[in-house]
mmCIF file of C-alpha atoms and ligand atoms in Angstrom:
data_model
loop_
_atom_site.group_PDB
_atom_site.id
_atom_site.type_symbol
_atom_site.label_atom_id
_atom_site.label_comp_id
_atom_site.label_asym_id
_atom_site.label_seq_id
_atom_site.Cartn_x
_atom_site.Cartn_y
_atom_site.Cartn_z
ATOM 1 C CA MET N 1 258.930 -143.553 -90.125
ATOM 2 C CA PRO N 2 255.310 -143.292 -91.278
ATOM 3 C CA GLU N 3 252.989 -141.164 -89.165
ATOM 4 C CA PRO N 4 250.142 -143.260 -87.732
ATOM 5 C CA ILE N 5 247.713 -140.438 -88.433
ATOM 6 C CA ASP N 6 248.120 -138.105 -91.363
ATOM 7 C CA LEU N 7 247.770 -134.907 -89.383
ATOM 8 C CA ARG N 8 248.917 -132.735 -92.249
ATOM 9 C CA ARG N 9 246.051 -133.908 -94.432
ATOM 10 C CA ARG N 10 243.665 -133.188 -91.619
ATOM 11 C CA HIS N 11 245.010 -129.650 -91.332
ATOM 12 C CA LEU N 12 244.165 -129.136 -94.962
ATOM 13 C CA LEU N 13 240.593 -130.098 -94.182
ATOM 14 C CA ALA N 14 240.436 -127.371 -91.580
ATOM 15 C CA GLY N 15 237.983 -125.224 -93.462
ATOM 16 C CA THR N 16 235.595 -128.012 -94.364
ATOM 17 C CA ALA N 17 232.336 -128.966 -92.712
ATOM 18 C CA THR N 18 234.075 -131.931 -91.047
ATOM 19 C CA ALA N 19 236.476 -129.760 -89.121
ATOM 20 C CA ILE N 20 233.912 -127.108 -88.357
ATOM 21 C CA ALA N 21 232.347 -129.701 -86.092
ATOM 22 C CA ALA N 22 235.589 -129.605 -84.124
ATOM 23 C CA VAL N 23 235.306 -126.300 -82.380
ATOM 24 C CA SER N 24 235.671 -125.629 -78.713
ATOM 25 C CA LEU N 25 232.845 -124.156 -76.725
ATOM 26 C CA SER N 26 234.399 -120.741 -77.270
ATOM 27 C CA GLY N 27 234.089 -121.384 -80.998
ATOM 28 C CA LEU N 28 237.787 -121.541 -81.706
ATOM 29 C CA PRO N 29 238.695 -123.663 -84.733
ATOM 30 C CA TRP N 30 242.293 -124.765 -83.944
ATOM 31 C CA ARG N 31 242.858 -126.333 -87.266
ATOM 32 C CA VAL N 32 242.566 -122.937 -88.894
ATOM 33 C CA GLN N 33 245.801 -121.788 -87.278
ATOM 34 C CA ALA N 34 247.587 -124.656 -88.927
ATOM 35 C CA GLN N 35 246.498 -123.553 -92.368
ATOM 36 C CA GLU N 36 249.060 -120.786 -92.130
ATOM 37 C CA ALA N 37 251.654 -123.556 -91.795
ATOM 38 C CA MET N 38 255.170 -122.155 -91.593
ATOM 39 C CA PRO N 39 258.175 -124.440 -92.011
ATOM 40 C CA LEU N 40 260.082 -125.429 -88.882
ATOM 41 C CA PRO N 41 262.919 -123.020 -88.050
ATOM 42 C CA ASP N 42 266.440 -124.511 -88.399
ATOM 43 C CA TYR N 43 267.108 -125.113 -84.697
ATOM 44 C CA VAL N 44 264.001 -127.322 -84.461
ATOM 45 C CA LYS N 45 264.267 -128.971 -87.893
ATOM 46 C CA TRP N 46 264.614 -132.314 -86.112
ATOM 47 C CA LYS N 47 261.014 -132.054 -84.825
ATOM 48 C CA THR N 48 257.945 -133.614 -86.446
ATOM 49 C CA PRO N 49 256.278 -130.876 -88.520
ATOM 50 C CA GLU N 50 252.915 -132.675 -88.630
ATOM 51 C CA ALA N 51 252.721 -132.605 -84.848
ATOM 52 C CA LEU N 52 253.400 -128.897 -84.440
ATOM 53 C CA ILE N 53 251.816 -125.526 -85.058
ATOM 54 C CA VAL N 54 254.514 -122.960 -85.834
ATOM 55 C CA HIS N 55 253.211 -119.716 -84.322
ATOM 56 C CA SER N 56 256.593 -118.042 -84.843
ATOM 57 C CA ALA N 57 260.280 -118.975 -84.934
ATOM 58 C CA ASN N 58 260.238 -118.813 -81.121
ATOM 59 C CA THR N 59 256.870 -120.420 -80.397
ATOM 60 C CA LEU N 60 255.813 -123.905 -81.513
ATOM 61 C CA GLU N 61 252.745 -125.683 -80.171
ATOM 62 C CA THR N 62 251.916 -129.404 -80.101
ATOM 63 C CA HIS N 63 248.677 -130.265 -81.894
ATOM 64 C CA ARG N 64 245.934 -131.210 -79.486
ATOM 65 C CA ASP N 65 245.752 -134.767 -80.820
ATOM 66 C CA ALA N 66 249.531 -135.245 -81.181
ATOM 67 C CA ILE N 67 250.543 -135.867 -77.554
ATOM 68 C CA GLY N 68 249.995 -139.622 -77.723
ATOM 69 C CA THR N 69 248.997 -141.962 -74.888
ATOM 70 C CA SER N 70 252.433 -142.987 -73.631
ATOM 71 C CA VAL N 71 252.647 -140.564 -70.650
ATOM 72 C CA ILE N 72 255.915 -139.145 -71.966
ATOM 73 C CA THR N 73 255.722 -136.616 -74.786
ATOM 74 C CA ALA N 74 258.120 -137.466 -77.585
ATOM 75 C CA SER N 75 260.853 -134.825 -77.800
ATOM 76 C CA ASN N 76 260.146 -134.209 -81.461
ATOM 77 C CA ARG N 77 256.548 -133.292 -80.596
ATOM 78 C CA LEU N 78 257.211 -131.165 -77.526
ATOM 79 C CA PHE N 79 256.323 -127.451 -77.706
ATOM 80 C CA VAL N 80 259.036 -124.782 -77.763
ATOM 81 C CA ARG N 81 258.921 -121.324 -76.283
ATOM 82 C CA ASN N 82 261.765 -118.823 -76.380
ATOM 83 C CA ASN N 83 261.295 -115.295 -75.069
ATOM 84 C CA LEU N 84 264.527 -114.437 -76.875
ATOM 85 C CA PRO N 85 265.824 -116.079 -80.035
ATOM 86 C CA ALA N 86 267.459 -119.445 -79.225
ATOM 87 C CA PRO N 87 271.273 -119.321 -78.995
ATOM 88 C CA ASP N 88 273.410 -120.572 -81.860
ATOM 89 C CA ALA N 89 274.138 -124.332 -81.949
ATOM 90 C CA SER N 90 277.749 -123.504 -81.033
ATOM 91 C CA ILE N 91 276.505 -123.222 -77.426
ATOM 92 C CA LEU N 92 276.665 -127.060 -77.415
ATOM 93 C CA ALA N 93 280.237 -127.261 -78.771
ATOM 94 C CA ASP N 94 281.712 -127.898 -75.311
ATOM 95 C CA ARG N 95 278.894 -129.269 -73.159
ATOM 96 C CA GLU N 96 281.149 -130.482 -70.380
ATOM 97 C CA GLY N 97 282.843 -127.107 -70.103
ATOM 98 C CA TRP N 98 279.554 -125.178 -69.661
ATOM 99 C CA THR N 99 279.926 -123.186 -66.455
ATOM 100 C CA VAL N 100 277.389 -122.080 -63.868
ATOM 101 C CA ALA N 101 278.183 -119.437 -61.251
ATOM 102 C CA PHE N 102 276.644 -120.296 -57.867
ATOM 103 C CA GLN N 103 275.987 -117.428 -55.476
ATOM 104 C CA GLY N 104 274.203 -116.961 -52.183
ATOM 105 C CA VAL N 105 275.676 -120.207 -50.883
ATOM 106 C CA LYS N 106 278.237 -120.499 -48.055
ATOM 107 C CA GLN N 107 281.042 -121.293 -50.545
ATOM 108 C CA PRO N 108 280.186 -119.473 -53.764
ATOM 109 C CA ARG N 109 282.008 -120.693 -56.864
ATOM 110 C CA SER N 110 281.573 -121.755 -60.468
ATOM 111 C CA LEU N 111 281.084 -125.367 -61.481
ATOM 112 C CA THR N 112 281.327 -126.911 -64.918
ATOM 113 C CA LEU N 113 278.802 -129.396 -66.244
ATOM 114 C CA ALA N 114 281.473 -132.093 -65.880
ATOM 115 C CA GLU N 115 281.824 -131.220 -62.182
ATOM 116 C CA LEU N 116 278.050 -131.123 -61.669
ATOM 117 C CA ARG N 117 277.763 -134.585 -63.213
ATOM 118 C CA SER N 118 280.153 -135.960 -60.613
ATOM 119 C CA LEU N 119 277.982 -134.724 -57.721
ATOM 120 C CA GLY N 120 274.872 -136.779 -58.294
ATOM 121 C CA VAL N 121 272.101 -137.727 -60.674
ATOM 122 C CA THR N 122 268.354 -138.133 -60.567
ATOM 123 C CA THR N 123 265.534 -138.506 -63.082
ATOM 124 C CA VAL N 124 262.129 -136.859 -62.767
ATOM 125 C CA ALA N 125 259.108 -137.009 -65.055
ATOM 126 C CA SER N 126 257.372 -133.658 -65.050
ATOM 127 C CA VAL N 127 254.906 -131.540 -66.945
ATOM 128 C CA LEU N 128 256.427 -128.546 -68.687
ATOM 129 C CA GLN N 129 253.690 -126.023 -69.350
ATOM 130 C CA CYS N 130 253.831 -122.398 -70.479
ATOM 131 C CA SER N 131 251.950 -119.915 -68.276
ATOM 132 C CA GLY N 132 249.954 -118.866 -71.328
ATOM 133 C CA ASN N 133 248.748 -122.357 -72.242
ATOM 134 C CA GLY N 134 244.995 -121.849 -72.874
ATOM 135 C CA ARG N 135 245.409 -118.161 -73.648
ATOM 136 C CA ALA N 136 243.475 -118.521 -76.914
ATOM 137 C CA PHE N 137 240.305 -119.169 -74.888
ATOM 138 C CA PHE N 138 240.311 -115.775 -73.163
ATOM 139 C CA PRO N 139 237.689 -113.600 -74.837
ATOM 140 C CA HIS N 140 239.495 -110.295 -74.239
ATOM 141 C CA GLY N 141 242.199 -111.182 -76.752
ATOM 142 C CA ALA N 142 245.136 -111.357 -74.345
ATOM 143 C CA SER N 143 248.379 -110.406 -76.055
ATOM 144 C CA GLY N 144 250.923 -113.175 -76.580
ATOM 145 C CA THR N 145 250.960 -116.505 -78.373
ATOM 146 C CA PRO N 146 247.398 -117.878 -78.747
ATOM 147 C CA TRP N 147 248.187 -121.308 -77.306
ATOM 148 C CA THR N 148 245.211 -123.641 -76.919
ATOM 149 C CA VAL N 149 246.378 -126.775 -75.057
ATOM 150 C CA GLY N 150 249.666 -127.600 -76.777
ATOM 151 C CA ALA N 151 252.107 -125.426 -74.830
ATOM 152 C CA ALA N 152 252.555 -128.399 -72.519
ATOM 153 C CA GLY N 153 254.189 -131.806 -72.456
ATOM 154 C CA CYS N 154 255.406 -134.396 -69.970
ATOM 155 C CA VAL N 155 259.063 -135.359 -70.239
ATOM 156 C CA PHE N 156 261.875 -137.050 -68.329
ATOM 157 C CA TRP N 157 264.608 -134.781 -67.042
ATOM 158 C CA SER N 158 267.932 -136.126 -65.840
ATOM 159 C CA GLY N 159 270.502 -134.123 -63.946
ATOM 160 C CA VAL N 160 271.757 -133.316 -60.483
ATOM 161 C CA PRO N 161 269.356 -132.324 -57.683
ATOM 162 C CA LEU N 162 269.980 -128.644 -56.896
ATOM 163 C CA LYS N 163 269.942 -129.578 -53.211
ATOM 164 C CA THR N 164 272.965 -131.851 -53.753
ATOM 165 C CA VAL N 165 274.893 -129.014 -55.414
ATOM 166 C CA VAL N 166 274.001 -126.627 -52.609
ATOM 167 C CA GLU N 167 275.163 -129.134 -49.980
ATOM 168 C CA ALA N 168 278.495 -129.428 -51.819
ATOM 169 C CA LEU N 169 278.794 -125.635 -51.604
ATOM 170 C CA GLY N 170 278.237 -125.483 -47.856
ATOM 171 C CA GLY N 171 274.491 -124.849 -47.902
ATOM 172 C CA VAL N 172 272.363 -121.794 -48.588
ATOM 173 C CA ALA N 173 273.798 -118.586 -47.108
ATOM 174 C CA GLU N 174 271.765 -117.023 -44.314
ATOM 175 C CA GLY N 175 268.828 -114.745 -45.098
ATOM 176 C CA GLN N 176 268.051 -115.977 -48.615
ATOM 177 C CA SER N 177 264.420 -116.580 -49.616
ATOM 178 C CA PHE N 178 264.552 -117.126 -53.386
ATOM 179 C CA ILE N 179 266.294 -119.178 -56.048
ATOM 180 C CA THR N 180 267.213 -116.781 -58.855
ATOM 181 C CA ALA N 181 268.418 -118.275 -62.129
ATOM 182 C CA THR N 182 269.754 -116.515 -65.209
ATOM 183 C CA GLY N 183 269.558 -117.641 -68.836
ATOM 184 C CA GLY N 184 272.687 -117.602 -70.980
ATOM 185 C CA GLU N 185 271.395 -115.772 -74.030
ATOM 186 C CA THR N 186 273.609 -112.998 -75.387
ATOM 187 C CA LEU N 187 271.732 -109.710 -75.079
ATOM 188 C CA PRO N 188 272.044 -106.708 -77.389
ATOM 189 C CA ALA N 189 274.548 -104.281 -75.832
ATOM 190 C CA SER N 190 272.410 -101.250 -76.629
ATOM 191 C CA LEU N 191 269.586 -102.174 -74.255
ATOM 192 C CA ASP N 192 269.272 -102.257 -70.472
ATOM 193 C CA PRO N 193 269.708 -105.999 -69.784
ATOM 194 C CA LYS N 194 266.876 -105.952 -67.216
ATOM 195 C CA THR N 195 264.336 -105.343 -69.990
ATOM 196 C CA LEU N 196 265.187 -108.569 -71.840
ATOM 197 C CA ILE N 197 267.159 -110.933 -69.652
ATOM 198 C CA VAL N 198 265.488 -114.238 -68.833
ATOM 199 C CA GLU N 199 266.079 -114.273 -65.100
ATOM 200 C CA ARG N 200 263.511 -115.685 -62.701
ATOM 201 C CA SER N 201 263.148 -116.049 -58.972
ATOM 202 C CA VAL N 202 261.165 -118.792 -57.266
ATOM 203 C CA PRO N 203 260.604 -119.327 -53.541
ATOM 204 C CA LEU N 204 263.256 -121.301 -51.671
ATOM 205 C CA ARG N 205 260.743 -124.111 -51.053
ATOM 206 C CA ALA N 206 261.315 -125.140 -54.702
ATOM 207 C CA LEU N 207 264.759 -126.396 -53.651
ATOM 208 C CA ASP N 208 262.995 -129.616 -52.593
ATOM 209 C CA GLN N 209 262.408 -130.694 -56.187
ATOM 210 C CA ALA N 210 264.649 -128.487 -58.387
ATOM 211 C CA LEU N 211 267.337 -130.044 -60.564
ATOM 212 C CA LEU N 212 269.949 -128.936 -63.074
ATOM 213 C CA ALA N 213 269.226 -131.098 -66.100
ATOM 214 C CA TRP N 214 271.537 -132.031 -68.963
ATOM 215 C CA GLU N 215 269.309 -134.706 -70.460
ATOM 216 C CA MET N 216 265.699 -134.813 -71.671
ATOM 217 C CA ASN N 217 263.956 -138.073 -72.570
ATOM 218 C CA GLY N 218 267.278 -139.924 -72.509
ATOM 219 C CA GLU N 219 269.173 -137.610 -74.842
ATOM 220 C CA PRO N 220 271.593 -134.742 -74.248
ATOM 221 C CA LEU N 221 269.594 -131.487 -74.064
ATOM 222 C CA SER N 222 269.007 -129.793 -77.408
ATOM 223 C CA VAL N 223 269.407 -126.060 -77.924
ATOM 224 C CA ALA N 224 265.630 -125.782 -78.302
ATOM 225 C CA HIS N 225 265.080 -127.141 -74.806
ATOM 226 C CA GLY N 226 267.925 -125.405 -73.008
ATOM 227 C CA GLY N 227 271.152 -127.341 -73.642
ATOM 228 C CA PRO N 228 273.759 -127.758 -72.402
ATOM 229 C CA LEU N 229 272.129 -127.227 -68.993
ATOM 230 C CA ARG N 230 268.743 -126.178 -67.712
ATOM 231 C CA LEU N 231 267.130 -125.494 -64.367
ATOM 232 C CA VAL N 232 264.017 -127.638 -63.969
ATOM 233 C CA ILE N 233 261.492 -126.957 -61.220
ATOM 234 C CA PRO N 234 258.921 -129.735 -61.364
ATOM 235 C CA GLY N 235 255.425 -128.435 -60.676
ATOM 236 C CA TYR N 236 256.267 -124.861 -61.679
ATOM 237 C CA PHE N 237 255.230 -123.025 -64.849
ATOM 238 C CA GLY N 238 257.578 -123.194 -67.846
ATOM 239 C CA VAL N 239 259.091 -119.733 -67.462
ATOM 240 C CA ASN N 240 260.801 -120.750 -64.207
ATOM 241 C CA ASN N 241 262.661 -123.566 -65.969
ATOM 242 C CA ILE N 242 265.625 -121.498 -67.111
ATOM 243 C CA LYS N 243 267.388 -122.768 -70.222
ATOM 244 C CA TYR N 244 271.138 -122.301 -70.825
ATOM 245 C CA VAL N 245 271.391 -121.531 -67.110
ATOM 246 C CA LYS N 246 274.632 -119.661 -66.458
ATOM 247 C CA GLN N 247 274.070 -118.282 -62.967
ATOM 248 C CA LEU N 248 272.178 -119.650 -60.005
ATOM 249 C CA ALA N 249 271.882 -117.424 -56.963
ATOM 250 C CA PHE N 250 270.125 -117.711 -53.634
ATOM 251 C CA THR N 251 268.814 -114.219 -53.010
ATOM 252 C CA ALA N 252 266.966 -112.281 -50.334
ATOM 253 C CA GLU N 253 264.687 -110.601 -52.878
ATOM 254 C CA GLN N 254 263.200 -111.482 -56.244
ATOM 255 C CA THR N 255 265.161 -110.276 -59.268
ATOM 256 C CA ASP N 256 264.154 -106.864 -60.628
ATOM 257 C CA ALA N 257 264.372 -108.126 -64.221
ATOM 258 C CA ASN N 258 261.188 -107.173 -66.096
ATOM 259 C CA ILE N 259 260.263 -110.837 -66.682
ATOM 260 C CA GLN N 260 259.888 -111.155 -62.896
ATOM 261 C CA LYS N 261 258.998 -107.688 -61.688
ATOM 262 C CA SER N 262 256.115 -106.914 -64.029
ATOM 263 C CA GLY N 263 255.995 -109.949 -66.328
ATOM 264 C CA TYR N 264 254.291 -113.274 -65.577
ATOM 265 C CA ARG N 265 251.955 -111.734 -62.994
ATOM 266 C CA ILE N 266 248.226 -112.416 -62.614
ATOM 267 C CA ARG N 267 246.455 -109.079 -62.874
ATOM 268 C CA PRO N 268 243.018 -107.803 -63.838
ATOM 269 C CA VAL N 269 242.358 -107.128 -67.516
ATOM 270 C CA GLY N 270 243.641 -103.679 -68.422
ATOM 271 C CA GLU N 271 246.041 -103.395 -65.490
ATOM 272 C CA LYS N 272 249.831 -103.134 -65.676
ATOM 273 C CA GLY N 273 252.108 -105.734 -64.103
ATOM 274 C CA ALA N 274 253.530 -105.063 -60.647
ATOM 275 C CA PRO N 275 255.571 -106.988 -58.054
ATOM 276 C CA ASP N 276 252.665 -107.250 -55.595
ATOM 277 C CA GLN N 277 250.597 -109.396 -57.983
ATOM 278 C CA PRO N 278 250.812 -113.227 -57.879
ATOM 279 C CA SER N 279 253.775 -114.595 -59.862
ATOM 280 C CA MET N 280 253.456 -117.613 -62.155
ATOM 281 C CA TRP N 281 255.046 -120.215 -59.883
ATOM 282 C CA GLU N 282 253.238 -123.427 -58.877
ATOM 283 C CA MET N 283 250.839 -124.911 -61.409
ATOM 284 C CA SER N 284 247.295 -126.000 -60.516
ATOM 285 C CA VAL N 285 245.288 -129.088 -61.340
ATOM 286 C CA LYS N 286 244.259 -129.314 -64.999
ATOM 287 C CA SER N 287 243.175 -131.749 -67.694
ATOM 288 C CA TRP N 288 241.910 -131.730 -71.239
ATOM 289 C CA ILE N 289 240.649 -134.119 -73.867
ATOM 290 C CA SER N 290 243.018 -134.850 -76.736
ATOM 291 C CA GLN N 291 240.739 -137.082 -78.795
ATOM 292 C CA PRO N 292 238.267 -137.199 -80.398
ATOM 293 C CA LEU N 293 238.241 -133.668 -81.694
ATOM 294 C CA GLU N 294 236.181 -134.153 -84.794
ATOM 295 C CA GLN N 295 233.081 -135.761 -86.182
ATOM 296 C CA MET N 296 232.806 -139.477 -85.502
ATOM 297 C CA LYS N 297 230.790 -142.528 -86.445
ATOM 298 C CA ALA N 298 228.316 -143.800 -83.882
ATOM 299 C CA GLY N 299 229.413 -146.783 -81.786
ATOM 300 C CA ARG N 300 232.350 -147.379 -79.479
ATOM 301 C CA VAL N 301 234.488 -144.312 -78.951
ATOM 302 C CA LEU N 302 237.610 -143.924 -76.810
ATOM 303 C CA ILE N 303 237.722 -140.523 -75.166
ATOM 304 C CA GLN N 304 241.335 -139.725 -74.336
ATOM 305 C CA GLY N 305 243.182 -136.949 -72.599
ATOM 306 C CA VAL N 306 245.722 -135.991 -69.958
ATOM 307 C CA ALA N 307 245.379 -134.870 -66.341
ATOM 308 C CA PHE N 308 247.941 -133.485 -63.909
ATOM 309 C CA GLY N 309 247.970 -131.881 -60.514
ATOM 310 C CA GLY N 310 250.725 -129.309 -61.090
ATOM 311 C CA ALA N 311 252.683 -128.869 -57.891
ATOM 312 C CA LYS N 312 250.699 -131.740 -56.297
ATOM 313 C CA ALA N 313 249.823 -135.148 -57.675
ATOM 314 C CA VAL N 314 246.582 -135.662 -59.568
ATOM 315 C CA LYS N 315 244.132 -138.052 -57.911
ATOM 316 C CA SER N 316 241.345 -138.582 -60.421
ATOM 317 C CA VAL N 317 239.656 -137.286 -63.528
ATOM 318 C CA GLU N 318 236.062 -137.306 -64.760
ATOM 319 C CA VAL N 319 234.628 -136.966 -68.236
ATOM 320 C CA SER N 320 231.355 -135.375 -69.288
ATOM 321 C CA LEU N 321 229.595 -135.968 -72.584
ATOM 322 C CA ASP N 322 226.962 -133.295 -72.005
ATOM 323 C CA GLY N 323 228.960 -130.162 -71.279
ATOM 324 C CA GLY N 324 229.259 -130.789 -67.568
ATOM 325 C CA GLN N 325 225.677 -131.733 -66.628
ATOM 326 C CA SER N 326 226.806 -135.219 -65.649
ATOM 327 C CA TRP N 327 230.248 -136.723 -65.026
ATOM 328 C CA ARG N 328 231.703 -140.211 -64.961
ATOM 329 C CA PRO N 329 235.128 -141.264 -63.668
ATOM 330 C CA ALA N 330 237.733 -141.961 -66.347
ATOM 331 C CA PRO N 331 240.484 -144.516 -65.643
ATOM 332 C CA PHE N 332 244.129 -143.562 -65.987
ATOM 333 C CA VAL N 333 246.255 -145.614 -68.369
ATOM 334 C CA GLY N 334 249.950 -146.384 -68.160
ATOM 335 C CA PRO N 335 252.417 -146.042 -65.319
ATOM 336 C CA ASP N 336 252.267 -143.418 -62.579
ATOM 337 C CA LEU N 337 255.544 -141.540 -63.090
ATOM 338 C CA GLY N 338 255.285 -139.525 -59.906
ATOM 339 C CA PRO N 339 253.543 -136.416 -58.592
ATOM 340 C CA TYR N 340 254.816 -134.029 -61.284
ATOM 341 C CA ALA N 341 253.974 -136.180 -64.302
ATOM 342 C CA TRP N 342 250.651 -136.192 -66.050
ATOM 343 C CA ARG N 343 248.397 -139.225 -66.394
ATOM 344 C CA PRO N 344 246.754 -140.102 -69.659
ATOM 345 C CA PHE N 345 243.135 -141.202 -69.262
ATOM 346 C CA VAL N 346 240.881 -143.195 -71.557
ATOM 347 C CA LEU N 347 237.136 -143.659 -71.230
ATOM 348 C CA ALA N 348 235.380 -146.086 -73.555
ATOM 349 C CA VAL N 349 231.783 -145.113 -74.367
ATOM 350 C CA GLU N 350 229.049 -146.127 -76.782
ATOM 351 C CA LEU N 351 227.799 -143.041 -78.575
ATOM 352 C CA LYS N 352 224.561 -142.703 -80.527
ATOM 353 C CA PRO N 353 224.266 -140.108 -83.311
ATOM 354 C CA GLY N 354 223.936 -136.592 -81.934
ATOM 355 C CA ASN N 355 225.896 -133.607 -80.701
ATOM 356 C CA TYR N 356 228.173 -133.960 -77.695
ATOM 357 C CA SER N 357 230.153 -131.556 -75.609
ATOM 358 C CA LEU N 358 233.140 -133.471 -74.259
ATOM 359 C CA ALA N 359 234.734 -132.083 -71.123
ATOM 360 C CA SER N 360 237.186 -133.347 -68.513
ATOM 361 C CA ARG N 361 237.683 -132.276 -64.921
ATOM 362 C CA ALA N 362 240.592 -133.386 -62.726
ATOM 363 C CA THR N 363 241.039 -133.436 -58.931
ATOM 364 C CA ASP N 364 244.376 -133.310 -57.108
ATOM 365 C CA VAL N 365 245.353 -135.254 -53.970
ATOM 366 C CA ASP N 366 244.320 -132.337 -51.756
ATOM 367 C CA GLY N 367 240.822 -132.375 -53.244
ATOM 368 C CA ASN N 368 241.236 -129.257 -55.416
ATOM 369 C CA VAL N 369 238.937 -129.639 -58.418
ATOM 370 C CA GLN N 370 239.512 -128.037 -61.787
ATOM 371 C CA PRO N 371 237.035 -125.131 -61.931
ATOM 372 C CA ARG N 372 234.393 -124.632 -64.587
ATOM 373 C CA GLU N 373 235.255 -120.982 -65.256
ATOM 374 C CA ARG N 374 238.500 -119.365 -66.299
ATOM 375 C CA VAL N 375 239.852 -116.532 -64.178
ATOM 376 C CA ASP N 376 240.122 -113.595 -66.562
ATOM 377 C CA ASN N 377 243.469 -111.828 -66.375
ATOM 378 C CA GLU N 378 245.343 -109.398 -68.612
ATOM 379 C CA ARG N 379 247.942 -111.752 -70.078
ATOM 380 C CA GLY N 380 245.763 -114.856 -70.256
ATOM 381 C CA TYR N 381 247.783 -116.941 -67.787
ATOM 382 C CA GLY N 382 246.960 -120.049 -65.794
ATOM 383 C CA HIS N 383 243.776 -121.155 -67.576
ATOM 384 C CA THR N 384 242.433 -124.319 -65.958
ATOM 385 C CA GLY N 385 238.690 -123.835 -66.571
ATOM 386 C CA TRP N 386 237.191 -127.015 -67.996
ATOM 387 C CA GLU N 387 234.358 -125.358 -69.896
ATOM 388 C CA ASP N 388 236.575 -123.487 -72.355
ATOM 389 C CA HIS N 389 238.635 -126.649 -72.880
ATOM 390 C CA ALA N 390 235.591 -128.765 -73.826
ATOM 391 C CA MET N 391 235.133 -130.081 -77.378
ATOM 392 C CA LYS N 392 231.925 -130.025 -79.369
ATOM 393 C CA VAL N 393 231.805 -133.196 -81.393
ATOM 394 C CA ALA N 394 229.161 -134.458 -83.803
ATOM 395 C CA VAL N 395 228.465 -138.192 -83.923
ATOM 396 C CA VAL N 396 226.804 -139.375 -87.142
HETATM 397 N N1 MTE O 1 266.970 -118.984 -71.016
HETATM 398 C C1 MTE O 1 265.653 -119.090 -71.242
HETATM 399 N N2 MTE O 1 264.903 -119.943 -70.527
HETATM 400 C C2 MTE O 1 263.577 -120.046 -70.750
HETATM 401 C C3 MTE O 1 262.952 -119.238 -71.725
HETATM 402 C C4 MTE O 1 263.756 -118.360 -72.491
HETATM 403 O O1 MTE O 1 263.301 -117.644 -73.374
HETATM 404 N N3 MTE O 1 265.098 -118.319 -72.223
HETATM 405 N N4 MTE O 1 261.572 -119.350 -71.892
HETATM 406 C C5 MTE O 1 260.805 -119.879 -70.770
HETATM 407 C C6 MTE O 1 259.414 -120.155 -71.053
HETATM 408 S S1 MTE O 1 258.345 -118.828 -71.036
HETATM 409 C C7 MTE O 1 258.934 -121.434 -71.201
HETATM 410 S S2 MTE O 1 257.291 -121.770 -71.355
HETATM 411 C C8 MTE O 1 259.864 -122.586 -71.234
HETATM 412 C C9 MTE O 1 259.665 -123.382 -72.504
HETATM 413 O O2 MTE O 1 260.487 -124.501 -72.539
HETATM 414 P P1 MTE O 1 260.716 -125.319 -73.885
HETATM 415 O O3 MTE O 1 261.048 -124.364 -74.993
HETATM 416 O O4 MTE O 1 261.807 -126.296 -73.589
HETATM 417 O O5 MTE O 1 259.426 -126.016 -74.202
HETATM 418 O O6 MTE O 1 261.225 -122.188 -71.127
HETATM 419 C C10 MTE O 1 261.452 -121.133 -70.220
HETATM 420 N N5 MTE O 1 262.865 -120.945 -70.018
HETATM 421 MO MO1 MO O 2 256.152 -119.670 -71.120
#
C-alpha cells in the first residue's frame, strides 16, 4: 500500500533549511533523530517503518505527523515501550490457555483466557501514553528515551471488564486498597526480581474502568502490545497497563517492586525516587499540533492535532498562531469515542507569509486547562505544558 506522504524522504531532508524551520520552541529538531534510522526489530517488523522513530529495540516512537486524523491510531503506527525485552513470539502459541492468578478476592483462583472470555466483553477507546512522553523538552536532560509527542496513541481495546471478573470471584477481599498487576516476562535468575519485574499498583478506584484486553483495534493482541492478555486502565499512564499479565492481586499496600517504589515518581530534579512522591497514575489534559510542522506556502492551511483529557473527558481545545498571545477555538473532527479517547481537531486558517508559533491548549470537562509551563522533574514525566509543544513554522 503506498504511503500518502513520503515520510522517509522527509526524514532525509532533516538537515536542510526546510526542516530547520520545523523546530519546537525549545529548538529541538525532531527530524534529526530519524536520521539515525535503525531498522525495525523483528517483533515489530509488521509495523510501518516510515511512521516510526526507532530509539532502541525496546522503544519506538510515532512520528509527530504520522498519527492521522481518524481518532484511532493504526496499530502499525502505534509506539512501543518495553522496560524489559519483549517475550518470544512463542508466548502466543496457546492464547486461550494463558493463565492469570487472581488474588486478594474472596475466592482466589487462576483463570485461563478462554474462561475470561466467557465472563463478559467490552470495548473501550483510550489513549495509551508513556509517562515520559514529552521528555525531550525538559532542559535538564532527563535520563530515559527522549520522546517528543509520539509515545502516545488512541486505540480500541476489547476484553472483559475487571469488575466482572472480580464479581465472578466473590468480590474484592476486605482491606484491599490497590490493584497490583504483574507482567509475565521471564527474569534473569541471578538478579533480585524486585529490581526488574514489571509490577504496578494503582488505586482501587481504577476498578471502575479497568479491563483485561485480548484484542487491540480488532485484532488479537500482538507480542509488542502485550499479547495474549493485557491489563488496560483507561485514563492512566502507559506503565500501569501491564502486558502479558500473569497475576492480578488486590492488595493492602503498593508493591515494593522498584518500578513502583522508586520508579515512575514525580520528584525534583536531582532527587532520588521514593514511595512518598506522586506516582504516575491518572493522566492530565493535554494536546499538541501534529501538522503542519514545516515550512508552508501562504494561503489556506489546516492546523491539525489531538486533544485528550486523560482520566476525564476533554471539553475543548484552542489554537494560537502567535505563541499564545491570542487563542481561537478549534473544532473537533470525527466521532467522540468516549471520555478516555482523544479528539482530533482541525482549524482552517488563511496565513500570510511570515513566522508563526503554532500552539494548542486543551481544557477538560472539569475546567482544567493545559498549563503554559512544564513542571520540571528528575525523570521528565507528565509534560503537558503547551509552550514546549508549540511549533515554529515559516510561511513563504
Ligand atoms: N509486562 C510489561 N508491561 C508493560 C511494560 C513492560 O515493559 N512490561 N511497559 C509499560 C510502559 S512503561 C508503557 S509506556 C506501556 C507501553 O505500551 P505499548 O508498548 O503497547 O505501547 O506498556 C507498559 N506495560
Ligand atoms: Mo512508559
